[in-house]
Coordinates of C-alpha atoms in Angstrom, one line a residue:
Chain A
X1 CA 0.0 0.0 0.0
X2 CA 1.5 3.5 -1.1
X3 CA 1.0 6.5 1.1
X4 CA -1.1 8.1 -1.7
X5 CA -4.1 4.8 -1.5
X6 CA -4.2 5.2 2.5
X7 CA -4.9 8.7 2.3
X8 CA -7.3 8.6 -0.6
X9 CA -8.9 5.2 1.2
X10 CA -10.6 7.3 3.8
X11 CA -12.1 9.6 1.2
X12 CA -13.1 8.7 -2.5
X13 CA -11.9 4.9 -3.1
X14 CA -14.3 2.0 -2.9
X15 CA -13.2 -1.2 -1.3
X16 CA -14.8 -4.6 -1.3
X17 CA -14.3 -6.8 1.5
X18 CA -13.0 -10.3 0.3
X19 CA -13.4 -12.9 2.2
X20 CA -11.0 -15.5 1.6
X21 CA -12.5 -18.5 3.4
X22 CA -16.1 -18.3 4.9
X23 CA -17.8 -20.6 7.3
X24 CA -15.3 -23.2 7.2
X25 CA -16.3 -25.7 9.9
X26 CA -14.8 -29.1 10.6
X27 CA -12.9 -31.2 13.0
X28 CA -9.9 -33.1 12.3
X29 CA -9.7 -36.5 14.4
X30 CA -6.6 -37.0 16.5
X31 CA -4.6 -39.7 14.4
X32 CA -6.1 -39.1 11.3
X33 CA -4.5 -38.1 8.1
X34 CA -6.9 -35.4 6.7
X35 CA -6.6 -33.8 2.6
X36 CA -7.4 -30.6 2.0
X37 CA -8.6 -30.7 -1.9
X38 CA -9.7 -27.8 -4.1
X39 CA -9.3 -25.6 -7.5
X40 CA -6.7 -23.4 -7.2
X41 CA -7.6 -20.0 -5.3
X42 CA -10.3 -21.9 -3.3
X43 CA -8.8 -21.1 0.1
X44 CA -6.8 -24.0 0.8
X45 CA -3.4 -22.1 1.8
X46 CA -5.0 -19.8 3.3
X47 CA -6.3 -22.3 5.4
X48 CA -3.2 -24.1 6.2
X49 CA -2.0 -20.4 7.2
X50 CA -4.0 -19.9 9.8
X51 CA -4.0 -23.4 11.2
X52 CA 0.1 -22.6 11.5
X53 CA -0.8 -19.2 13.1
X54 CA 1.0 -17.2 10.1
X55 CA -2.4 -15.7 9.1
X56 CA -5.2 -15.0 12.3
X57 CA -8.7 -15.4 11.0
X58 CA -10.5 -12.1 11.4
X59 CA -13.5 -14.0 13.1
X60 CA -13.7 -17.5 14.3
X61 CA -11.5 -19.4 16.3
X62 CA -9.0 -22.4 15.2
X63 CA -8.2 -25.0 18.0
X64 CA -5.5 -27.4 18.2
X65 CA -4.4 -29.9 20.9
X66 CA -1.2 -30.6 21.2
X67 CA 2.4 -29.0 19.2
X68 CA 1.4 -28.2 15.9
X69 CA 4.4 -27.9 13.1
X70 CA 3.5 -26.5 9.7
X71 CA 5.8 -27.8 6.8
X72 CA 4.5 -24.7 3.9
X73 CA 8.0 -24.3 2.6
X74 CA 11.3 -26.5 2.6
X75 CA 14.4 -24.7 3.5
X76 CA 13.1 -21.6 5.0
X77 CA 15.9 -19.4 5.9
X78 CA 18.6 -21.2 4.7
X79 CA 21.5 -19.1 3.9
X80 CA 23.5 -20.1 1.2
X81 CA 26.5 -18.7 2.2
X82 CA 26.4 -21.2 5.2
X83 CA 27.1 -24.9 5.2
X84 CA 24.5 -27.8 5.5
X85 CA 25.4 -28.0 9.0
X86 CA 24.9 -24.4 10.1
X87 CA 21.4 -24.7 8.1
X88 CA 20.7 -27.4 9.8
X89 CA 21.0 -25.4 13.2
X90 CA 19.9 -22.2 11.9
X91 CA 16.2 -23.9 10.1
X92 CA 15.5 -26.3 13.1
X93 CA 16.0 -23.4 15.6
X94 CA 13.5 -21.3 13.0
X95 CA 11.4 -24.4 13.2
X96 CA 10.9 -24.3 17.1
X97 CA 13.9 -26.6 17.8
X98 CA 16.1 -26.9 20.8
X99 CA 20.1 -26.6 19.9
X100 CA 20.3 -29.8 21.9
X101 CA 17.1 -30.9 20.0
X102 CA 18.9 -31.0 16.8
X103 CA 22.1 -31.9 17.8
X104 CA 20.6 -35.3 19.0
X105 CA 18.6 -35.8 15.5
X106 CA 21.2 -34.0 13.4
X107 CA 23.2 -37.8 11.9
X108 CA 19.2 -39.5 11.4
X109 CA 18.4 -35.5 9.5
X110 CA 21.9 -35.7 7.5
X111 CA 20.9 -39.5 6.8
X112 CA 17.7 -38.9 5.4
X113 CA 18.5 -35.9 3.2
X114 CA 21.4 -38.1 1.6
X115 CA 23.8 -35.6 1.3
X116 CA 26.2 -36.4 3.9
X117 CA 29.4 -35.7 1.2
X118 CA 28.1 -32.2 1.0
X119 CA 27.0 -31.6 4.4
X120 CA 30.1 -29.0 5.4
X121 CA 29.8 -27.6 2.0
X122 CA 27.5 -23.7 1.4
X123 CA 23.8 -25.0 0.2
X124 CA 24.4 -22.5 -2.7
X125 CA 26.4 -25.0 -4.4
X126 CA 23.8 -28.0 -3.5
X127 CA 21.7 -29.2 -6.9
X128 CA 18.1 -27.5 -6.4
X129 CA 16.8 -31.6 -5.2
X130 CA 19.6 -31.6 -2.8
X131 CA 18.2 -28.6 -1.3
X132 CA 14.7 -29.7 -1.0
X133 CA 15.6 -33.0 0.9
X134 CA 18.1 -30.9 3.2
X135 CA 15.1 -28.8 4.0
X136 CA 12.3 -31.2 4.0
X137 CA 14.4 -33.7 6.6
X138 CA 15.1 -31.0 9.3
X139 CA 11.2 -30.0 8.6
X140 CA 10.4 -33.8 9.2
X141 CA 12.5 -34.2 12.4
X142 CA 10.5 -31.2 14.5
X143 CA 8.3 -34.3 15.7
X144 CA 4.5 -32.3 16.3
X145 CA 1.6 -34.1 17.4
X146 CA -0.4 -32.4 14.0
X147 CA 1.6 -32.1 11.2
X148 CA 0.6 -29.5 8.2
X149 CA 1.8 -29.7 4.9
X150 CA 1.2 -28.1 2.0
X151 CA 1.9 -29.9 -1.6
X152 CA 5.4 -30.6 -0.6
X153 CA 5.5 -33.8 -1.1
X154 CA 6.4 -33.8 -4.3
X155 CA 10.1 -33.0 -3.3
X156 CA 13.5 -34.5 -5.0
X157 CA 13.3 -37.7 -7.0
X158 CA 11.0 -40.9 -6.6
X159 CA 13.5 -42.5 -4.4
X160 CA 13.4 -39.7 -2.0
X161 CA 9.6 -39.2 -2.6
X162 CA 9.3 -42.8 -1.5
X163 CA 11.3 -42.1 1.5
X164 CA 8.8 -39.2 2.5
X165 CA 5.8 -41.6 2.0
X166 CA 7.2 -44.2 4.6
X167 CA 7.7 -41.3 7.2
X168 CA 4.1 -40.2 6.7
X169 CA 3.3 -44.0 7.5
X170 CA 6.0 -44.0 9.8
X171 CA 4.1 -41.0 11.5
X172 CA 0.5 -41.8 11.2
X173 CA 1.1 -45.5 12.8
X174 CA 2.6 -43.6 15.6
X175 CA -0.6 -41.4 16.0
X176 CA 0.3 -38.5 14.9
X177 CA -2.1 -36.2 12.8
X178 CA -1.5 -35.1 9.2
X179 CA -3.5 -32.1 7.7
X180 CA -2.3 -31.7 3.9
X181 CA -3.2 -29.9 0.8
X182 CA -2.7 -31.7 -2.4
X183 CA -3.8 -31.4 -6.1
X184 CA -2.5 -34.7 -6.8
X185 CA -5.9 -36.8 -6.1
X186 CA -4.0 -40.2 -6.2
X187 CA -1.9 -39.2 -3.1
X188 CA -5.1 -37.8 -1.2
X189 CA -6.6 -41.2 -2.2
X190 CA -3.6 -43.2 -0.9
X191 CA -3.0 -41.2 2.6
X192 CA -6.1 -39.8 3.7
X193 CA -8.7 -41.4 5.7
X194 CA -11.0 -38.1 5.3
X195 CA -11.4 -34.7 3.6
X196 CA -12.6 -31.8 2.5
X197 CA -13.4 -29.6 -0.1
X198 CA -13.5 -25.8 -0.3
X199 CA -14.5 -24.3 -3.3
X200 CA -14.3 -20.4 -3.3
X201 CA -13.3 -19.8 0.2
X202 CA -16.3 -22.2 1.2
X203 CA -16.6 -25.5 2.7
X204 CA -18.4 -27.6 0.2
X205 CA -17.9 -31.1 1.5
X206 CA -16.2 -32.9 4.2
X207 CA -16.2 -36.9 5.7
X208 CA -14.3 -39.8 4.3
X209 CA -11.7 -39.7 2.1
X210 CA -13.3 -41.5 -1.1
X211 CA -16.4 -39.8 -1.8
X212 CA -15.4 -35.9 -0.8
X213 CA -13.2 -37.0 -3.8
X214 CA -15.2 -38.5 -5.9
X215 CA -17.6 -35.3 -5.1
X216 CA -14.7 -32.9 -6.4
X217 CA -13.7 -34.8 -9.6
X218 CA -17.5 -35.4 -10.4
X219 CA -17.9 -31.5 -10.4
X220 CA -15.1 -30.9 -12.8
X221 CA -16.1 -33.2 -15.0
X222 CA -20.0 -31.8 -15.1
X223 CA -18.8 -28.4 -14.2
X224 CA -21.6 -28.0 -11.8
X225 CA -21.0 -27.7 -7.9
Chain B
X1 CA 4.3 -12.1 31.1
X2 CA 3.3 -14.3 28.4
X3 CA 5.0 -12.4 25.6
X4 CA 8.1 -11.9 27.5
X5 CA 8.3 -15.6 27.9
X6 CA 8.0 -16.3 24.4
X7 CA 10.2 -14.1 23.3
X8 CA 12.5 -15.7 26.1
X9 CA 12.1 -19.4 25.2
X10 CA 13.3 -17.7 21.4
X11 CA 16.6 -16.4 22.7
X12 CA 18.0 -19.6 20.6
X13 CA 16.3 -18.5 17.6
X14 CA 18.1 -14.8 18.3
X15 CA 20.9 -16.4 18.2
X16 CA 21.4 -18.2 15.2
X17 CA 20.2 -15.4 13.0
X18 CA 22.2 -13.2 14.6
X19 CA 25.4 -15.4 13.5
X20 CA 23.8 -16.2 10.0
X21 CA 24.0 -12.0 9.9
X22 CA 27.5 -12.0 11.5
X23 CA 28.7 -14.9 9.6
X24 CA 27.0 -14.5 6.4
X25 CA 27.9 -10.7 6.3
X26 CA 31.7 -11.0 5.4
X27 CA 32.1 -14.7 3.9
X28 CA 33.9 -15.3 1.1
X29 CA 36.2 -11.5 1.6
X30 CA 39.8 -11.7 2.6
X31 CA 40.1 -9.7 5.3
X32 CA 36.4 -10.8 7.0
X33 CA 35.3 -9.1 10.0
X34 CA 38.4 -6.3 9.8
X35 CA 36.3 -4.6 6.8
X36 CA 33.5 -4.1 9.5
X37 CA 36.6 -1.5 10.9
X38 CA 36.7 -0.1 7.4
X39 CA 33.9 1.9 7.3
X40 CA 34.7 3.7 10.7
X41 CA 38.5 4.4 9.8
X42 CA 37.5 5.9 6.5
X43 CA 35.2 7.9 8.2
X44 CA 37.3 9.6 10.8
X45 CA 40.0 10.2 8.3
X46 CA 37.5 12.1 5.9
X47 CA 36.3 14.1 8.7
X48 CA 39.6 14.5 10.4
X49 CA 40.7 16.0 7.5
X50 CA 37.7 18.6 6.7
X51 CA 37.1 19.5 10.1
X52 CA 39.9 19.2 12.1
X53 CA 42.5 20.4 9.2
X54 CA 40.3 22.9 6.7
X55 CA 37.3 23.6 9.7
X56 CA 40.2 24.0 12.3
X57 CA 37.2 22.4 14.6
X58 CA 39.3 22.4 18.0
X59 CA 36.9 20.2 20.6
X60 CA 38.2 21.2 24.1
X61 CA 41.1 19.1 25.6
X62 CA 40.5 15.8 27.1
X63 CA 40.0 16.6 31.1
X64 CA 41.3 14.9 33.4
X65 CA 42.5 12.6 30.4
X66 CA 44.9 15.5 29.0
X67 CA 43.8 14.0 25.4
X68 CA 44.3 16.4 22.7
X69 CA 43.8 14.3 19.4
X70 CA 41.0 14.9 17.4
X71 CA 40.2 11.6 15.4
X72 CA 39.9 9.8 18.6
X73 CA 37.4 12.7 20.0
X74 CA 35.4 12.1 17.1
X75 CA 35.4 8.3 17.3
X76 CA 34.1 8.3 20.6
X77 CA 30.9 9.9 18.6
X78 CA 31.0 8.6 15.4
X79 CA 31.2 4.7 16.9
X80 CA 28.0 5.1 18.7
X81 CA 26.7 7.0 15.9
X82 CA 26.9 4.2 13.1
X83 CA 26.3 1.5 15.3
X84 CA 22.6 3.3 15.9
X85 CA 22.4 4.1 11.9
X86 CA 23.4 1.0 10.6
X87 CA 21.0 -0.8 13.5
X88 CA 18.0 1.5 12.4
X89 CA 18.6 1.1 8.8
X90 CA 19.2 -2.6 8.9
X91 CA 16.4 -3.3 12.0
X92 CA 13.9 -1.4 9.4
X93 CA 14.6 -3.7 5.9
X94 CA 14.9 -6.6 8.2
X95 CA 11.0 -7.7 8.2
X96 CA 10.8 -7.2 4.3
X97 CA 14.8 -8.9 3.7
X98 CA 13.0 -11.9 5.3
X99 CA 9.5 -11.7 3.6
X100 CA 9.6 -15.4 2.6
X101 CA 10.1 -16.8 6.6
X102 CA 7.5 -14.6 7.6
X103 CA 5.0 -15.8 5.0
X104 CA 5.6 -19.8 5.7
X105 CA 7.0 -20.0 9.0
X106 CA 5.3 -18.9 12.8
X107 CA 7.9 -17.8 15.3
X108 CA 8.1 -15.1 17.1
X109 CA 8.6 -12.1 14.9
X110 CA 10.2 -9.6 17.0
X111 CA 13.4 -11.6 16.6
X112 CA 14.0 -10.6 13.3
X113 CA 14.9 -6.9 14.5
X114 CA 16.0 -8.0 17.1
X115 CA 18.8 -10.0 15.5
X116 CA 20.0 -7.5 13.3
X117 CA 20.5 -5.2 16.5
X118 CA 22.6 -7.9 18.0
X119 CA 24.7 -8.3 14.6
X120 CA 25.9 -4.7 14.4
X121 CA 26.3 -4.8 18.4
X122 CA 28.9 -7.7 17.4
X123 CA 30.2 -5.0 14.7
X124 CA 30.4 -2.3 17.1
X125 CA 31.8 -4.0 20.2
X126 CA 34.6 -5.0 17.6
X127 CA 34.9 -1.6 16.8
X128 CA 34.8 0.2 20.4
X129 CA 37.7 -2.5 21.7
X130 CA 39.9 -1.0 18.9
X131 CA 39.3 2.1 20.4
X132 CA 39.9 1.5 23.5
X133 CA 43.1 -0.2 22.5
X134 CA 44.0 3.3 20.8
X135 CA 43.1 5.5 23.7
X136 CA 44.9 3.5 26.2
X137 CA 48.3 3.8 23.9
X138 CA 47.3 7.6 23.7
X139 CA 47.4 8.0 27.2
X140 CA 43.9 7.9 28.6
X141 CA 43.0 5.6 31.5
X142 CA 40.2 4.4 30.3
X143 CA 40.1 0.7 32.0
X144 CA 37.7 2.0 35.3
X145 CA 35.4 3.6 33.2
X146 CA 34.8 0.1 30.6
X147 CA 32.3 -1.1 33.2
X148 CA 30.0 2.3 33.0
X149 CA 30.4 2.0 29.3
X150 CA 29.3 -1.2 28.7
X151 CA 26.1 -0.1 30.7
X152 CA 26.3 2.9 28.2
X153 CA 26.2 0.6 25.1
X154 CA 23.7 -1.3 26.1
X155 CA 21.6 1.9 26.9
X156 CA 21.8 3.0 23.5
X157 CA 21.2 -0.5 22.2
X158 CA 17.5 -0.3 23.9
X159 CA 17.3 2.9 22.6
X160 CA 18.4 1.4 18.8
X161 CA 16.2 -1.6 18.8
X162 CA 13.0 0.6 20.2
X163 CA 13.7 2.5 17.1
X164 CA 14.5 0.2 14.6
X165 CA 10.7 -2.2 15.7
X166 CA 8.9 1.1 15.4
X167 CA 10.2 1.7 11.9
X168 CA 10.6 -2.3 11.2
X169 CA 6.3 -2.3 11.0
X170 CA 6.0 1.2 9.5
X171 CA 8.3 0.2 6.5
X172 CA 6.1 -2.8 6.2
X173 CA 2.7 -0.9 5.8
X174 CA 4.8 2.2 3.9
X175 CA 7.5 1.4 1.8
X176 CA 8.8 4.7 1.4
X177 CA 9.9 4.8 5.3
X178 CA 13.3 3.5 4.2
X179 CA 13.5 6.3 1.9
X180 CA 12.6 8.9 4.6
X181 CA 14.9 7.8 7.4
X182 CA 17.9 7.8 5.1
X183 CA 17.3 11.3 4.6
X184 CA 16.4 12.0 8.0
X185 CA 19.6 9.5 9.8
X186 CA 21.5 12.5 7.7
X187 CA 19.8 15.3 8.9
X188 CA 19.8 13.7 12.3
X189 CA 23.5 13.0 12.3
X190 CA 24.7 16.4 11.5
X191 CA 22.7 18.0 14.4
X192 CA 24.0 16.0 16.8
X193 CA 27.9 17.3 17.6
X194 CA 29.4 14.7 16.3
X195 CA 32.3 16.0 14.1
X196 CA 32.4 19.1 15.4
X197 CA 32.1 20.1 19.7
X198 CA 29.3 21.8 21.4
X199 CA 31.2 24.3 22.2
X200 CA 30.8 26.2 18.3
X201 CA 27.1 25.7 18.8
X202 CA 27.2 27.5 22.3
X203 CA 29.2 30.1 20.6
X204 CA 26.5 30.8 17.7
X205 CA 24.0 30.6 20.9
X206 CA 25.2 32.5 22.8
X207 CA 25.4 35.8 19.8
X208 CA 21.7 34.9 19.3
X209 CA 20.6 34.7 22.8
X210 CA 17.3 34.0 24.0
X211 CA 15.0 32.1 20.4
X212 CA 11.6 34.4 19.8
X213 CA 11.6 36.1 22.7
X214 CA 12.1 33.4 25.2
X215 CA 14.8 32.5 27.3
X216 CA 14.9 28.9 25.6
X217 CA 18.5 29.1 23.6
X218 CA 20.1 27.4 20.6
X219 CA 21.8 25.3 23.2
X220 CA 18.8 24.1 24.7
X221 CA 17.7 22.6 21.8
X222 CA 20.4 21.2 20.8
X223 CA 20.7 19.0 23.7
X224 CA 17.0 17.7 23.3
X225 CA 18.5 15.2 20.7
X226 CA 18.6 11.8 23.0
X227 CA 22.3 11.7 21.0
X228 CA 23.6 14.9 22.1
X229 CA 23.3 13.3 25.5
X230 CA 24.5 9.9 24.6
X231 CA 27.6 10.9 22.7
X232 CA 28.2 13.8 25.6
X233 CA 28.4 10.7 28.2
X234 CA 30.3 8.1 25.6
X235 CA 32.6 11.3 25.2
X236 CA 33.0 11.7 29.0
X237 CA 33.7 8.4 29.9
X238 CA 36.2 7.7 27.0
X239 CA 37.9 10.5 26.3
X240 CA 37.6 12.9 29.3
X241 CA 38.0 9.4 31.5
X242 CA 35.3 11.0 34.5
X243 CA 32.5 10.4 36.2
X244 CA 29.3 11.7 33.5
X245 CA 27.2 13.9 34.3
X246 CA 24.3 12.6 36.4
X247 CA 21.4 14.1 35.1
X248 CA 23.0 13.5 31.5
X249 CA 23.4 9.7 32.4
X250 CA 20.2 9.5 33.5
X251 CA 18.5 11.1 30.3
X252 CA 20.0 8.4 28.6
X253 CA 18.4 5.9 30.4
X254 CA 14.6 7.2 30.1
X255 CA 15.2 7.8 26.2
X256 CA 16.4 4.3 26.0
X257 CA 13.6 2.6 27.8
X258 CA 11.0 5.2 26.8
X259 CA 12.5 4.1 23.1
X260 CA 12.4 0.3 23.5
X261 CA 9.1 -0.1 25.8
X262 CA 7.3 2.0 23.0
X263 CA 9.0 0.2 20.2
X264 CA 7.9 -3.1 21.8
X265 CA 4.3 -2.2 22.0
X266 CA 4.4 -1.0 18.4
X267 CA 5.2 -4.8 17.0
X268 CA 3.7 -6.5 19.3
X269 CA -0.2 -4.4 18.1
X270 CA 0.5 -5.2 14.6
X271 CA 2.3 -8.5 14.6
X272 CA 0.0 -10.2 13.7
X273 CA -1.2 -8.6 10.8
X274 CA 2.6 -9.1 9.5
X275 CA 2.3 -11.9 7.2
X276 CA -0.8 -10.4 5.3
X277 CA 0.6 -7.2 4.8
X278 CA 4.2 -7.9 3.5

């Protein structure tokens, strides 16, 4: 906003409130993994940023039990002057981690990113999937009870896309809960036991998994809600 | 309580992005954290030379110190000086410079300034030993007095950082702030006697006498500016080597926590509204 629009709000320009979700209602199950599907611009980031307390919803109230981590981006704040190693440090103390935190998790992070050879090296000079994994494993090892991801999954190659999928398992079998966005329906399919569906900024459907996304695909296809 | 805490349990965080500033500021340059003495020396030799040799600015003599050179008179200023303009100037991008973290990440946001007023504190504690080393081998005594400065720096560190979270948010909803405070750091630096001693202003003050009437003079103005006082007691303590003036001292101290208390309450009303508006 430019000093010029604030002034000239008070006095001539018309503004329409947008709303950018709207009576968005629903309870996640403790120990479930629960997708988040939707066209693009339906609301669905916006969501995730306010369940990870980046956005604060203007009315209405969000509730979570227990540590909540939100996965939006890999490698936040990674400086590439720096080495893997001081990333490491520097991203899981961004993420909400202890120094002694990551110091005990730092060989099973550097293990699960594969780039051990490279670890003492600046991330500028890491190939763009090496950077990725790097980021995604620290995000990984902040160990919340309610996980929220958005469309990162679809990090670095199949081998280390496989990897991801076992630690969702991994996590999931170990109670945890999983809220992700995805536009890939397969994946929703495969992890979720239930979802929902916003469709401009509205909550069209929630419940099990299968038909919420049978319910979306059937309204692309017919173009009808 | 409950903000203070969390801001506590983030003194980690603080950390680390202070070193990413310290460490990522000179990597990759020869001479590393020496070029953060650059600036400074360049500096005092520039001015040494206009106003000390063209200006024939003659600040009184260092008392009881005996000190009569005038590039270390004007570093006792000038240190404190750029420390607080590089710490507004950097304090005020740093919301924007990390934009991206903001957006994706939820910690607590007052760090961000925060950090960047610990990485020039780094700078500038660097810089204030050298000086120290170079009064001391120009005579002054300056070891009793290191304690009161220390309390000093941190003063005017409050003071920084209650400046640097005001502007930090206002640069966020106005872009042109950074614009504006450059011009105004200027402005601001060259009112405070920093190159050149109160005494030249007192002179002009005294000619005019009492401003519109009143008995208010120039002189009384002048030493309105929170810096006058700060670089008076930085000057006092370093170069003089005596006790400052009380009242002086004590100025200090309200401006910084006035500064830093207001500064807090600032971010802390429109932190949340970060995110949306970067």
């Amino acid at each position: 906003m430019t000093l010029k629009a604030a002034i000239m709000r008070g006095k001539r320009s018309v503004y329409e409130d947008f709303w950018a979700l709207d009576e968005v209602s629903f309870e996640v199950p403790v120990g479930s993994t629960f997708g988040l599907i939707g066209s693009n611009g339906s609301g669905k980031s916006t969501l995730l940023k306010c369940l990870s307390k980046i956005y604060y919803p203007e009315s209405g109230s969000i509730s979570a039990y227990g540590k909540l981590a939100a996965l939006l981006e890999v490698g936040s704040g990674f400086h590439h002057e720096l080495s893997g190693r001081e990333n490491i440090f520097l991203n899981g103390s961004i993420l909400g981690m202890s120094k002694k935190e990551v110091t005990q998790k730092f060989d099973e992070i550097v293990d699960f990113s594969g780039v051990e050879h490279f670890i003492d090296q600046p991330v500028k000079n890491y190939s763009s999937g090496m950077y990725v994994r790097l980021g995604f494993s620290v995000a990984i090892s902040v160990a919340p009870d309610i996980l929220v991801v958005d469309e990162v999954l679809a990090v670095g190659d199949a081998e280390f896309q496989e990897k991801c999928r076992q630690k969702f398992i991994e996590f999931k079998n170990a109670g945890k809960t999983v809220i992700l966005v995805s536009h890939s329906m397969d994946t929703v399919q495969q992890m979720c036991d239930k979802a929902a569906w916003l469709k401009n900024g509205r909550l069209v459907q929630v419940g099990e998994a299968a038909p919420t996304i049978q319910a979306y695909l059937g309204s692309l296809t017919t173009g009808s809600v | 309580m409950g903000y203070i805490n969390e801001v506590i349990s983030s003194r980690e965080l603080l950390v680390n992005l202070t070193m990413r500033e310290v460490k990522g500021k000179y990597k990759r340059t020869v001479f590393g954290q020496l070029w953060s003495l650059a600036n400074p020396l360049a500096a005092m030799l520039i001015y040494t030379f206009v106003f000390a040799f063209i200006f024939k600015a003659h600040p009184d003599r260092g008392n009881p110190s005996g000190l009569d050179v005038f590039a270390l008179w004007l570093l006792c200023g000038l240190l404190p000086w750029t420390f607080l303009a590089t710490t507004i100037n950097a304090g005020l991008g740093s919301l924007i410079a990390n934009a991206g973290l903001v957006q994706k990440v939820y910690f607590s946001r007052i760090v961000l300034p925060l950090s960047n007023v610990a990485a020039s504190g780094y700078n500038w504690l660097f810089e204030m030993g050298v000086l120290v080393v170079a009064l001391s081998i120009a005579g002054a005594f300056v070891l009793p007095w290191l304690p009161l400065v220390v309390v000093l720096m941190v003063l005017l560190a409050l003071f920084a950082a209650g400046i640097a979270l005001m502007l930090a948010v206002a640069n966020v909803y106005f872009r042109d702030t950074q614009n504006f405070v450059g011009i105004l750091l200027q402005i601001w630096m060259y009112l405070t006697p920093i190159i050149y001693p109160l005494n030249l202003v007192q002179d002009q003050s005294d000619r005019i006498g009492g401003l519109f009437g009143t008995s208010i003079t120039l002189v009384d103005v002048f030493r309105l500016n929170p810096m006058e006082n700060f670089v008076d007691v930085f000057r006092q303590l370093l170069y003089d080597n005596r006790w400052p003036n009380a009242s002086t001292f004590l100025v200090c101290t309200l401006w910084a926590f006035g500064s830093f208390i207001v500064g807090v309450w600032v971010f802390r009303r429109n932190e949340k509204n970060l995110a949306e508006a970067l």
